Tab-separated table of C-alpha atoms and ligand atoms in Angstrom:
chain	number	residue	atom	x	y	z
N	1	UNK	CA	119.587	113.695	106.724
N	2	UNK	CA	116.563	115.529	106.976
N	3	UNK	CA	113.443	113.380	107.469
N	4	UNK	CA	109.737	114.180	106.307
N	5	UNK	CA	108.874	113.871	109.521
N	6	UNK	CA	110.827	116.367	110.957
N	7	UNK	CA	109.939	119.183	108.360
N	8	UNK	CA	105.644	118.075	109.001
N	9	UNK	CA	106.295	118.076	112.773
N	10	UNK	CA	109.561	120.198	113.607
N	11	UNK	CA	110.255	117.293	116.004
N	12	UNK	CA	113.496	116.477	115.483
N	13	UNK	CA	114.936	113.011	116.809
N	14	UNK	CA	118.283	112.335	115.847
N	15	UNK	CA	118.158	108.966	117.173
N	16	UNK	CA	114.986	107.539	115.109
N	17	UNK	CA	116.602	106.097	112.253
N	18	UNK	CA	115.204	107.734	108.488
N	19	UNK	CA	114.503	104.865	105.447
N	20	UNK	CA	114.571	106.118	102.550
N	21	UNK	CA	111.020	104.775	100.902
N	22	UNK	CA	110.042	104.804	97.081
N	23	UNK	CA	106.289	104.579	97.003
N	24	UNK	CA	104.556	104.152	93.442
N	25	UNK	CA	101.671	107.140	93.688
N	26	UNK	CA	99.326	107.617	91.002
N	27	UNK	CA	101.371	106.042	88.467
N	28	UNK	CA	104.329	108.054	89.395
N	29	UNK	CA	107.404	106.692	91.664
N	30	UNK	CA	107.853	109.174	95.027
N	31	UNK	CA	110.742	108.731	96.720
N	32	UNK	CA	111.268	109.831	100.345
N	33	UNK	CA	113.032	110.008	103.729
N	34	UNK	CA	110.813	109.079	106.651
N	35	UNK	CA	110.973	108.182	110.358
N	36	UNK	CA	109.459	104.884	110.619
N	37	UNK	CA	106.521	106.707	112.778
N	38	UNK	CA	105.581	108.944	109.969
N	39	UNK	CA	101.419	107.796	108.747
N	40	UNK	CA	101.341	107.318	105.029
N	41	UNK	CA	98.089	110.020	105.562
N	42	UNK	CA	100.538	112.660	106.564
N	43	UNK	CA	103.144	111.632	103.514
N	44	UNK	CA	100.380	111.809	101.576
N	45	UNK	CA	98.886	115.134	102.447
N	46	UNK	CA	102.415	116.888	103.453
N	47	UNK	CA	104.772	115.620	102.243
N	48	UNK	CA	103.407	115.184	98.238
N	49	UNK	CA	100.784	117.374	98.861
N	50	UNK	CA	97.746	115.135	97.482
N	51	UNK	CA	95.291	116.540	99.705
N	52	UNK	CA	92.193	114.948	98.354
N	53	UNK	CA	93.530	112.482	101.132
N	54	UNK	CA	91.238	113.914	104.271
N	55	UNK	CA	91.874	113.441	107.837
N	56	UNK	CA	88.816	112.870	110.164
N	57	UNK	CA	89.154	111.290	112.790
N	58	UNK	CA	93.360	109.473	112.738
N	59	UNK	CA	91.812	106.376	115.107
N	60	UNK	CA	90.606	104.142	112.067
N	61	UNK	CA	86.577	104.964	112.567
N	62	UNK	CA	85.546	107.476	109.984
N	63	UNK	CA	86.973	106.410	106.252
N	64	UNK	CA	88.189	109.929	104.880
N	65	UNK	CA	91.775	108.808	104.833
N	66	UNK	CA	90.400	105.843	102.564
N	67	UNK	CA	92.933	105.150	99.888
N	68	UNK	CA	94.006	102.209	97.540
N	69	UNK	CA	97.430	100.177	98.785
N	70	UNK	CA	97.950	97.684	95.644
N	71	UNK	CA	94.232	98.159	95.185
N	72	UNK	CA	92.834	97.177	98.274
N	73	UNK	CA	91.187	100.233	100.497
N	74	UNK	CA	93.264	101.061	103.427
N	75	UNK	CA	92.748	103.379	105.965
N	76	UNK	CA	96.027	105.777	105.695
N	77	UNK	CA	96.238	106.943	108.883
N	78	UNK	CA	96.807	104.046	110.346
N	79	UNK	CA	99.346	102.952	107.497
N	80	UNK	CA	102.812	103.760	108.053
N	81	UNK	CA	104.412	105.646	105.031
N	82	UNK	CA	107.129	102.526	105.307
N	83	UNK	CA	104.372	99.669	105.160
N	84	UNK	CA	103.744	101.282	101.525
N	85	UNK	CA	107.142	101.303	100.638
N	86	UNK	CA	107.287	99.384	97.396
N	87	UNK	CA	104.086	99.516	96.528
N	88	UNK	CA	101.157	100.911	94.531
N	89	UNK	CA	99.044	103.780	96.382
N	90	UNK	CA	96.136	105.243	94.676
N	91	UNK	CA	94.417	108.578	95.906
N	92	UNK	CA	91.532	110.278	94.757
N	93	UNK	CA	93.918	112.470	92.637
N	94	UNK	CA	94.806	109.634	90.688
N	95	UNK	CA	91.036	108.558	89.307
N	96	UNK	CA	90.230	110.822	86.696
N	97	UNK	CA	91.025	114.644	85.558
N	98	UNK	CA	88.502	117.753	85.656
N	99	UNK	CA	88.430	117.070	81.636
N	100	UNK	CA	88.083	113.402	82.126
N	101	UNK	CA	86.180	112.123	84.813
N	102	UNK	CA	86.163	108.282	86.091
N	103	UNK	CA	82.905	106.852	85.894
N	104	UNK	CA	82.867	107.021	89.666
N	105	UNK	CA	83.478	111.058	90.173
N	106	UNK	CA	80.484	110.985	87.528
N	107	UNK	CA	78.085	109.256	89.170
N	108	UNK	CA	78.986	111.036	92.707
N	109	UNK	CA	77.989	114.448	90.285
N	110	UNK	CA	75.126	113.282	88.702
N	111	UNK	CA	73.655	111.571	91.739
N	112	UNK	CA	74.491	114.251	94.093
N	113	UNK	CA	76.877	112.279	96.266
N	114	UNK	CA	78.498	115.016	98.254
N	115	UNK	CA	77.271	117.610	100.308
N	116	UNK	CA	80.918	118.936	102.166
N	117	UNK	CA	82.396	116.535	100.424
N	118	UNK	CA	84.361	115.797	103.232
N	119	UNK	CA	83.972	112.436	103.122
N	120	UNK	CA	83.936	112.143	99.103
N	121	UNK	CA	87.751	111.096	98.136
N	122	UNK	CA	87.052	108.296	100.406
N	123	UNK	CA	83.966	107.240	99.852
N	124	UNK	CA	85.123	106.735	96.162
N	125	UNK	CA	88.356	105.126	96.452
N	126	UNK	CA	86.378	102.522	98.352
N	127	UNK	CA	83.692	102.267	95.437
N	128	UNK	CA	86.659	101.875	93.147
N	129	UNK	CA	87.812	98.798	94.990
N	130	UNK	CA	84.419	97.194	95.275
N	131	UNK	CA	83.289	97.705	91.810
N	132	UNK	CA	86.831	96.103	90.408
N	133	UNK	CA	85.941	93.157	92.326
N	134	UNK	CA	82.081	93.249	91.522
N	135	UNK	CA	80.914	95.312	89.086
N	136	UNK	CA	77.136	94.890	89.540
N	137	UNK	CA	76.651	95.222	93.096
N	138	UNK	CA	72.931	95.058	94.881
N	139	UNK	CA	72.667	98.212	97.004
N	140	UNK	CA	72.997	96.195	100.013
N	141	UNK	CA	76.520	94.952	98.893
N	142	UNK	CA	76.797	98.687	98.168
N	143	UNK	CA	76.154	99.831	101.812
N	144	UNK	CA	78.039	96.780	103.471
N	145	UNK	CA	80.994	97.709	101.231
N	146	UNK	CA	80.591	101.684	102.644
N	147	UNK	CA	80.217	100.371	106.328
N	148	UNK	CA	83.949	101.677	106.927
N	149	UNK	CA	82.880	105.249	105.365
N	150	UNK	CA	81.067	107.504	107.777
N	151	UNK	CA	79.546	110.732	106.065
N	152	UNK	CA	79.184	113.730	108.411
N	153	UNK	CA	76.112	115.262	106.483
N	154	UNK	CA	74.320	111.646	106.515
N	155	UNK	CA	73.768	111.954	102.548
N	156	UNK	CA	73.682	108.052	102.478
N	157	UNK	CA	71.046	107.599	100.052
N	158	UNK	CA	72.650	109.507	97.222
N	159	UNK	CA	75.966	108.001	97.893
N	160	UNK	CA	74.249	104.441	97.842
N	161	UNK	CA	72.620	105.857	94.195
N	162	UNK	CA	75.826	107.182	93.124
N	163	UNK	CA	77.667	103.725	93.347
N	164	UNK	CA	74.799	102.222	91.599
N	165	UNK	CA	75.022	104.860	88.957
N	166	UNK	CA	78.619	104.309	88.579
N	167	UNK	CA	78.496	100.742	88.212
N	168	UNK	CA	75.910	100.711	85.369
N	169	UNK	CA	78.338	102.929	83.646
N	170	UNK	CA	81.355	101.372	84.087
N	171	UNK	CA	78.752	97.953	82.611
N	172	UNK	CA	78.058	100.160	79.366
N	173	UNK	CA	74.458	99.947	80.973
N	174	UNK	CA	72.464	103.297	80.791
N	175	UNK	CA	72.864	104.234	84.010
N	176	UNK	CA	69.485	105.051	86.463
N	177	UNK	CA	67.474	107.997	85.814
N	178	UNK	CA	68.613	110.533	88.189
N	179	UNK	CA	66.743	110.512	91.763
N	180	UNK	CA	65.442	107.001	91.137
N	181	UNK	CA	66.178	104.371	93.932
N	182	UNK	CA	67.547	100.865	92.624
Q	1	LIG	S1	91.195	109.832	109.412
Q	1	LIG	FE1	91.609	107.784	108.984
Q	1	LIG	S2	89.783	106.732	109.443
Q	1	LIG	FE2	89.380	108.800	110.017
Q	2	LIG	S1	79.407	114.925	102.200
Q	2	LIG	FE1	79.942	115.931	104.039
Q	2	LIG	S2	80.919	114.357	105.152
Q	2	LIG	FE2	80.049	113.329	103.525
C-alpha cells in the first residue's frame, strides 16, 4: 500500500506500518493512508490540498498552522494526521465562501487585518474558537487569546480591531466604525 507519506516525501519505508485514517474536514469525511509520522499540517496541505493551512515555523512557536481539532485550536504541525483520526478538523477553507463570508473573514477585510496574510488563516481559526466560547471579548482577552499567533508584518493593532469587529457582528451589534480603537 502506498502511504501519503511516501508520495509527500518519496521516502519510502516498508517497515513503518500505514493506518488507514478517516478524518471529518470541513464537513466532508477524508479518508487516507498514512505513516504514523506523517503531521496532520502536511495531510492537510499535500495530501487534500487545503493550503490556507500555512507552515512557518513546524516547532510549535509561530501559529500559521493554527487549525480547529473538534473545535479547539491546535497547532497542526505538531498534530499527527493519526491523532485526528476520527475527528472534526476545521481549516480556514471551511469558514465561509468568496460569496459568503464568515463574520470573521469580514472583519479581517474591513479592519485591515492582513498585510501578507501569512499569518491570516491562523490568526482566524483561533478567533473562531475564542469567540464560540466568548463572544464579547475585551481586547485584552483578544490579545491573550492571539498570544500563540505571531504576525511577521507586526499588524497587531488591526488584527486586535478585526476580532473586535467580528465579534460585534457575530452579537448583531453594529460593529466599530472602521479605524476606531475599542
Ligand atoms: S508552522 Fe506550526 S506553529 Fe509554526
Ligand atoms: S499579515 Fe503578514 S504575517 Fe501577518
Amino acid at each position: 500500500m502506498t502511504s501519503l507519506f511516501e508520495e509527500i516525501t518519496g521516502d519510502a519505508d516498508s517497515s513503518v506500518p500505514v493506518r488507514r485514517v478517516t478524518i471529518t474536514v470541513n464537513g466532508q469525511p477524508r479518508t487516507a493512508d498514512v505513516e504514523p509520522r506523517l503531521l496532520l499540517a502536511h495531510l492537510l496541505r499535500q495530501g487534500l490540498r487545503l493550503t490556507g493551512t500555512h507552515t512557518g515555523c513546524d516547532t510549535t512557536n509561530c501559529g500559521a498552522c493554527t487549525v480547529l481539532l473538534d473545535g479547539a485550536p491546535v497547532k497542526s504541525c505538531t498534530v499527527l494526521a493519526v491523532q485526528a483520526d476520527g475527528h472534526d478538523v476545521t481549516t480556514v477553507e471551511g469558514l465561509g465562501t468568496p460569496g459568503e463570508l464568515d463574520p470573521i473573514q469580514e472583519g479581517f477585510k474591513q479592519e485591515h487585518g492582513l498585510q501578507c496574510g501569512f499569518c491570516t488563516p491562523g490568526m482566524m481559526l483561533t478567533t473562531k474558537a475564542l469567540l464560540e466560547e466568548n463572544p464579547d471579548p475585551t481586547e485584552d482577552e483578544v490579545r491573550w487569546a492571539l498570544g500563540g499567533n505571531l504576525c511577521r508584518c507586526t499588524g497587531y493593532q488591526n488584527i486586535v480591531k478585526s476580532v473586535l469587529w467580528a465579534a460585534a457582528k457575530r452579537r448583531g451589534e453594529v460593529p466599530p466604525a472602521e479605524g476606531s480603537t475599542s
